[in-house]
Structure formats: C-alpha cells, structure tokens
PDB file of C-alpha atoms in Angstrom:
ATOM      1  CA  GLN A  22      67.831 -33.733  24.264  1.00  0.00           C
ATOM      2  CA  LEU A  23      66.596 -32.042  20.791  1.00  0.00           C
ATOM      3  CA  HIS A  24      62.177 -32.578  20.674  1.00  0.00           C
ATOM      4  CA  LEU A  25      61.354 -30.459  17.102  1.00  0.00           C
ATOM      5  CA  VAL A  26      58.186 -29.788  16.773  1.00  0.00           C
ATOM      6  CA  GLU A  27      56.957 -28.259  13.270  1.00  0.00           C
ATOM      7  CA  SER A  28      53.446 -26.074  12.904  1.00  0.00           C
ATOM      8  CA  GLY A  29      52.290 -23.442  10.617  1.00  0.00           C
ATOM      9  CA  GLY A  30      51.079 -25.924   7.955  1.00  0.00           C
ATOM     10  CA  GLY A  31      47.913 -25.676   6.246  1.00  0.00           C
ATOM     11  CA  LEU A  32      45.735 -25.283   3.071  1.00  0.00           C
ATOM     12  CA  VAL A  33      46.844 -22.462   0.294  1.00  0.00           C
ATOM     13  CA  ARG A  34      45.417 -21.925  -3.483  1.00  0.00           C
ATOM     14  CA  LEU A  35      48.073 -21.102  -5.556  1.00  0.00           C
ATOM     15  CA  GLY A  36      50.354 -18.052  -5.174  1.00  0.00           C
ATOM     16  CA  GLY A  37      49.814 -17.722  -1.771  1.00  0.00           C
ATOM     17  CA  SER A  38      52.497 -18.264   1.024  1.00  0.00           C
ATOM     18  CA  LEU A  39      52.333 -19.929   4.392  1.00  0.00           C
ATOM     19  CA  ARG A  40      55.371 -19.858   7.437  1.00  0.00           C
ATOM     20  CA  LEU A  41      56.282 -22.932   9.267  1.00  0.00           C
ATOM     21  CA  SER A  42      57.742 -22.926  12.405  1.00  0.00           C
ATOM     22  CA  CYS A  43      60.102 -25.298  13.847  1.00  0.00           C
ATOM     23  CA  GLU A  44      60.574 -25.516  17.434  1.00  0.00           C
ATOM     24  CA  ASP A  45      62.852 -27.098  19.949  1.00  0.00           C
ATOM     25  CA  SER A  46      61.412 -28.276  23.032  1.00  0.00           C
ATOM     26  CA  GLY A  47      64.494 -29.358  24.700  1.00  0.00           C
ATOM     27  CA  PHE A  48      66.421 -25.469  23.787  1.00  0.00           C
ATOM     28  CA  THR A  49      69.322 -26.644  22.385  1.00  0.00           C
ATOM     29  CA  LEU A  50      68.631 -25.471  18.365  1.00  0.00           C
ATOM     30  CA  ARG A  51      70.863 -23.064  18.498  1.00  0.00           C
ATOM     31  CA  TYR A  52      73.684 -25.212  18.649  1.00  0.00           C
ATOM     32  CA  TYR A  53      72.594 -26.913  14.999  1.00  0.00           C
ATOM     33  CA  ALA A  54      71.479 -26.672  12.052  1.00  0.00           C
ATOM     34  CA  VAL A  55      67.744 -27.334  11.019  1.00  0.00           C
ATOM     35  CA  GLY A  56      66.668 -28.633   7.455  1.00  0.00           C
ATOM     36  CA  TRP A  57      63.726 -28.755   5.729  1.00  0.00           C
ATOM     37  CA  PHE A  58      62.197 -31.899   4.281  1.00  0.00           C
ATOM     38  CA  ARG A  59      59.547 -32.602   1.744  1.00  0.00           C
ATOM     39  CA  GLN A  60      57.772 -35.786   1.074  1.00  0.00           C
ATOM     40  CA  ALA A  61      55.161 -36.113  -1.544  1.00  0.00           C
ATOM     41  CA  PRO A  62      52.920 -38.995  -1.759  1.00  0.00           C
ATOM     42  CA  GLY A  63      54.323 -41.446  -3.527  1.00  0.00           C
ATOM     43  CA  LYS A  64      57.537 -39.691  -4.080  1.00  0.00           C
ATOM     44  CA  GLU A  65      61.016 -39.485  -1.570  1.00  0.00           C
ATOM     45  CA  ARG A  66      61.754 -37.613   0.973  1.00  0.00           C
ATOM     46  CA  GLU A  67      63.260 -34.375  -0.572  1.00  0.00           C
ATOM     47  CA  GLY A  68      65.837 -31.807   1.009  1.00  0.00           C
ATOM     48  CA  VAL A  69      63.845 -28.327   1.204  1.00  0.00           C
ATOM     49  CA  SER A  70      66.712 -25.834   3.242  1.00  0.00           C
ATOM     50  CA  CYS A  71      68.858 -25.798   5.765  1.00  0.00           C
ATOM     51  CA  ILE A  72      70.714 -23.192   7.777  1.00  0.00           C
ATOM     52  CA  ASN A  73      73.067 -23.755   9.308  1.00  0.00           C
ATOM     53  CA  ASN A  74      74.378 -22.146  13.003  1.00  0.00           C
ATOM     54  CA  SER A  75      76.035 -19.333  14.415  1.00  0.00           C
ATOM     55  CA  ASP A  76      79.976 -20.795  13.853  1.00  0.00           C
ATOM     56  CA  HIS A  77      78.874 -21.916  10.772  1.00  0.00           C
ATOM     57  CA  ASN A  78      77.687 -17.998   9.378  1.00  0.00           C
ATOM     58  CA  ASN A  79      74.304 -18.724   9.559  1.00  0.00           C
ATOM     59  CA  ASP A  80      74.990 -19.805   5.915  1.00  0.00           C
ATOM     60  CA  THR A  81      71.508 -21.156   3.347  1.00  0.00           C
ATOM     61  CA  PHE A  82      70.836 -23.806   1.525  1.00  0.00           C
ATOM     62  CA  TYR A  83      67.911 -24.090  -0.626  1.00  0.00           C
ATOM     63  CA  THR A  84      66.543 -26.908  -3.609  1.00  0.00           C
ATOM     64  CA  ASP A  85      66.681 -25.212  -7.229  1.00  0.00           C
ATOM     65  CA  SER A  86      62.867 -25.479  -7.387  1.00  0.00           C
ATOM     66  CA  VAL A  87      62.160 -22.931  -4.001  1.00  0.00           C
ATOM     67  CA  LYS A  88      64.931 -20.594  -4.716  1.00  0.00           C
ATOM     68  CA  GLY A  89      63.843 -17.032  -4.997  1.00  0.00           C
ATOM     69  CA  ARG A  90      60.345 -18.504  -3.305  1.00  0.00           C
ATOM     70  CA  PHE A  91      60.777 -20.163   0.001  1.00  0.00           C
ATOM     71  CA  THR A  92      63.588 -18.249   2.710  1.00  0.00           C
ATOM     72  CA  ILE A  93      64.813 -20.259   5.634  1.00  0.00           C
ATOM     73  CA  SER A  94      65.382 -18.452   9.087  1.00  0.00           C
ATOM     74  CA  ARG A  95      65.911 -18.883  12.873  1.00  0.00           C
ATOM     75  CA  ASP A  96      66.151 -17.824  15.704  1.00  0.00           C
ATOM     76  CA  ASN A  97      68.272 -18.607  18.634  1.00  0.00           C
ATOM     77  CA  ALA A  98      66.582 -16.661  21.155  1.00  0.00           C
ATOM     78  CA  LYS A  99      62.976 -18.074  20.461  1.00  0.00           C
ATOM     79  CA  ASN A 100      64.495 -21.824  19.255  1.00  0.00           C
ATOM     80  CA  THR A 101      62.990 -21.885  16.746  1.00  0.00           C
ATOM     81  CA  ALA A 102      64.002 -22.221  12.872  1.00  0.00           C
ATOM     82  CA  SER A 103      61.129 -20.866  10.500  1.00  0.00           C
ATOM     83  CA  LEU A 104      60.050 -21.459   6.416  1.00  0.00           C
ATOM     84  CA  GLN A 105      58.661 -18.514   4.386  1.00  0.00           C
ATOM     85  CA  MET A 106      57.160 -20.108   1.320  1.00  0.00           C
ATOM     86  CA  ASN A 107      55.496 -17.870  -0.830  1.00  0.00           C
ATOM     87  CA  ASP A 108      54.380 -18.735  -4.381  1.00  0.00           C
ATOM     88  CA  LEU A 109      53.437 -21.932  -3.269  1.00  0.00           C
ATOM     89  CA  LYS A 110      52.510 -23.922  -6.189  1.00  0.00           C
ATOM     90  CA  PRO A 111      51.027 -27.190  -7.080  1.00  0.00           C
ATOM     91  CA  GLU A 112      53.818 -29.592  -6.781  1.00  0.00           C
ATOM     92  CA  ASP A 113      55.193 -28.100  -3.405  1.00  0.00           C
ATOM     93  CA  THR A 114      51.971 -30.353  -1.964  1.00  0.00           C
ATOM     94  CA  ALA A 115      54.078 -32.311   0.885  1.00  0.00           C
ATOM     95  CA  VAL A 116      54.177 -32.720   4.541  1.00  0.00           C
ATOM     96  CA  TYR A 117      57.364 -30.714   5.965  1.00  0.00           C
ATOM     97  CA  SER A 118      59.714 -32.136   8.227  1.00  0.00           C
ATOM     98  CA  CYS A 119      62.618 -30.347   9.999  1.00  0.00           C
ATOM     99  CA  ALA A 120      65.484 -31.831  11.563  1.00  0.00           C
ATOM    100  CA  ALA A 121      68.655 -30.618  12.909  1.00  0.00           C
ATOM    101  CA  ALA A 122      72.196 -31.787  12.156  1.00  0.00           C
ATOM    102  CA  PRO A 123      75.392 -30.473  13.220  1.00  0.00           C
ATOM    103  CA  TYR A 124      76.132 -28.224  10.415  1.00  0.00           C
ATOM    104  CA  CYS A 125      74.543 -28.785   7.315  1.00  0.00           C
ATOM    105  CA  GLY A 126      77.229 -29.017   4.918  1.00  0.00           C
ATOM    106  CA  SER A 127      77.708 -29.272   0.916  1.00  0.00           C
ATOM    107  CA  ASN A 128      76.050 -33.018   1.260  1.00  0.00           C
ATOM    108  CA  TRP A 129      72.347 -31.163   3.179  1.00  0.00           C
ATOM    109  CA  LYS A 130      70.425 -33.061   1.438  1.00  0.00           C
ATOM    110  CA  ARG A 131      71.305 -36.853   2.043  1.00  0.00           C
ATOM    111  CA  ARG A 132      73.431 -36.572   5.648  1.00  0.00           C
ATOM    112  CA  GLU A 133      72.507 -38.284   8.797  1.00  0.00           C
ATOM    113  CA  TYR A 134      69.965 -35.155  11.154  1.00  0.00           C
ATOM    114  CA  ASN A 135      69.797 -36.789  14.550  1.00  0.00           C
ATOM    115  CA  ALA A 136      66.290 -35.771  15.409  1.00  0.00           C
ATOM    116  CA  TRP A 137      62.759 -34.820  13.733  1.00  0.00           C
ATOM    117  CA  GLY A 138      60.128 -32.941  14.241  1.00  0.00           C
ATOM    118  CA  GLN A 139      56.326 -35.259  13.205  1.00  0.00           C
ATOM    119  CA  GLY A 140      55.678 -32.967   9.880  1.00  0.00           C
ATOM    120  CA  THR A 141      53.785 -30.515   9.216  1.00  0.00           C
ATOM    121  CA  GLN A 142      50.782 -30.657   5.900  1.00  0.00           C
ATOM    122  CA  VAL A 143      51.102 -28.236   2.787  1.00  0.00           C
ATOM    123  CA  THR A 144      48.481 -28.401   0.444  1.00  0.00           C
ATOM    124  CA  VAL A 145      47.899 -26.117  -2.403  1.00  0.00           C
ATOM    125  CA  SER A 146      45.301 -26.095  -4.654  1.00  0.00           C
ATOM    126  CA  SER A 147      45.511 -24.564  -7.779  1.00  0.00           C
TER     127      SER A 147
END
C-alpha cells in the first residue's frame, strides 16, 4: 500500500537549489509513476513534473516553467523519487506534493493519482 512522505523543502534565496524527496514506506513505489505538484496560496494546484516507471522507460515530463531548471529522478533501490530544483525563483514558492499513478501519460497534469503525500513547503526569497 502506498504511503508517500515528502522531505527536503525549506527557505532558499533567488537562484538557489533544493532537492525534494518522495519516499514510499509501503515499498511499492517502483511500480508507479511519480508526479510532483505544487500549490501556491490562492492558486490552483499545478503539475510540475512526472516520471514513469521502468515499464514505460522512466520517461519524464515537465511543465514549461521548470524545464531546464528542475530534474526529476527515481531510485527504486531506495524506494524514492526526487525533484532537483535549481535556479529557483520566487514564483516557485509553493507547497510541493508527490503523488503516484500507474503511468504519467500525456495528461499527467490532470489524471487521477492513487496516493498523495502531505506536502513540503518551498519558499524562495528575492
């Protein structure tokens, strides 16, 4: 059974970096695609990135605003998925959550996900 927990959030200055991790204590994450989402105060939740499992070649997807700055990855041996965030901007400030689904697909931002973590706060100061 999926049980997702995020870590790695914090306060960073403009241009800084953070690495978020999503761990599944149920040890089944390797069978799922993992999506990262964020929600800023007063805004709708936004899909940030998604990585498929090995059945789908670990394909990756990114929203346009983070391409070239964020990198999603997974380590099945550690039962985790990560989001490396570089060159952070104040507009990246949000609560970031990971979620698991059978696959990403072209509709990864809006598809139904099986489980969600509780979220971790990322704050970028200018």
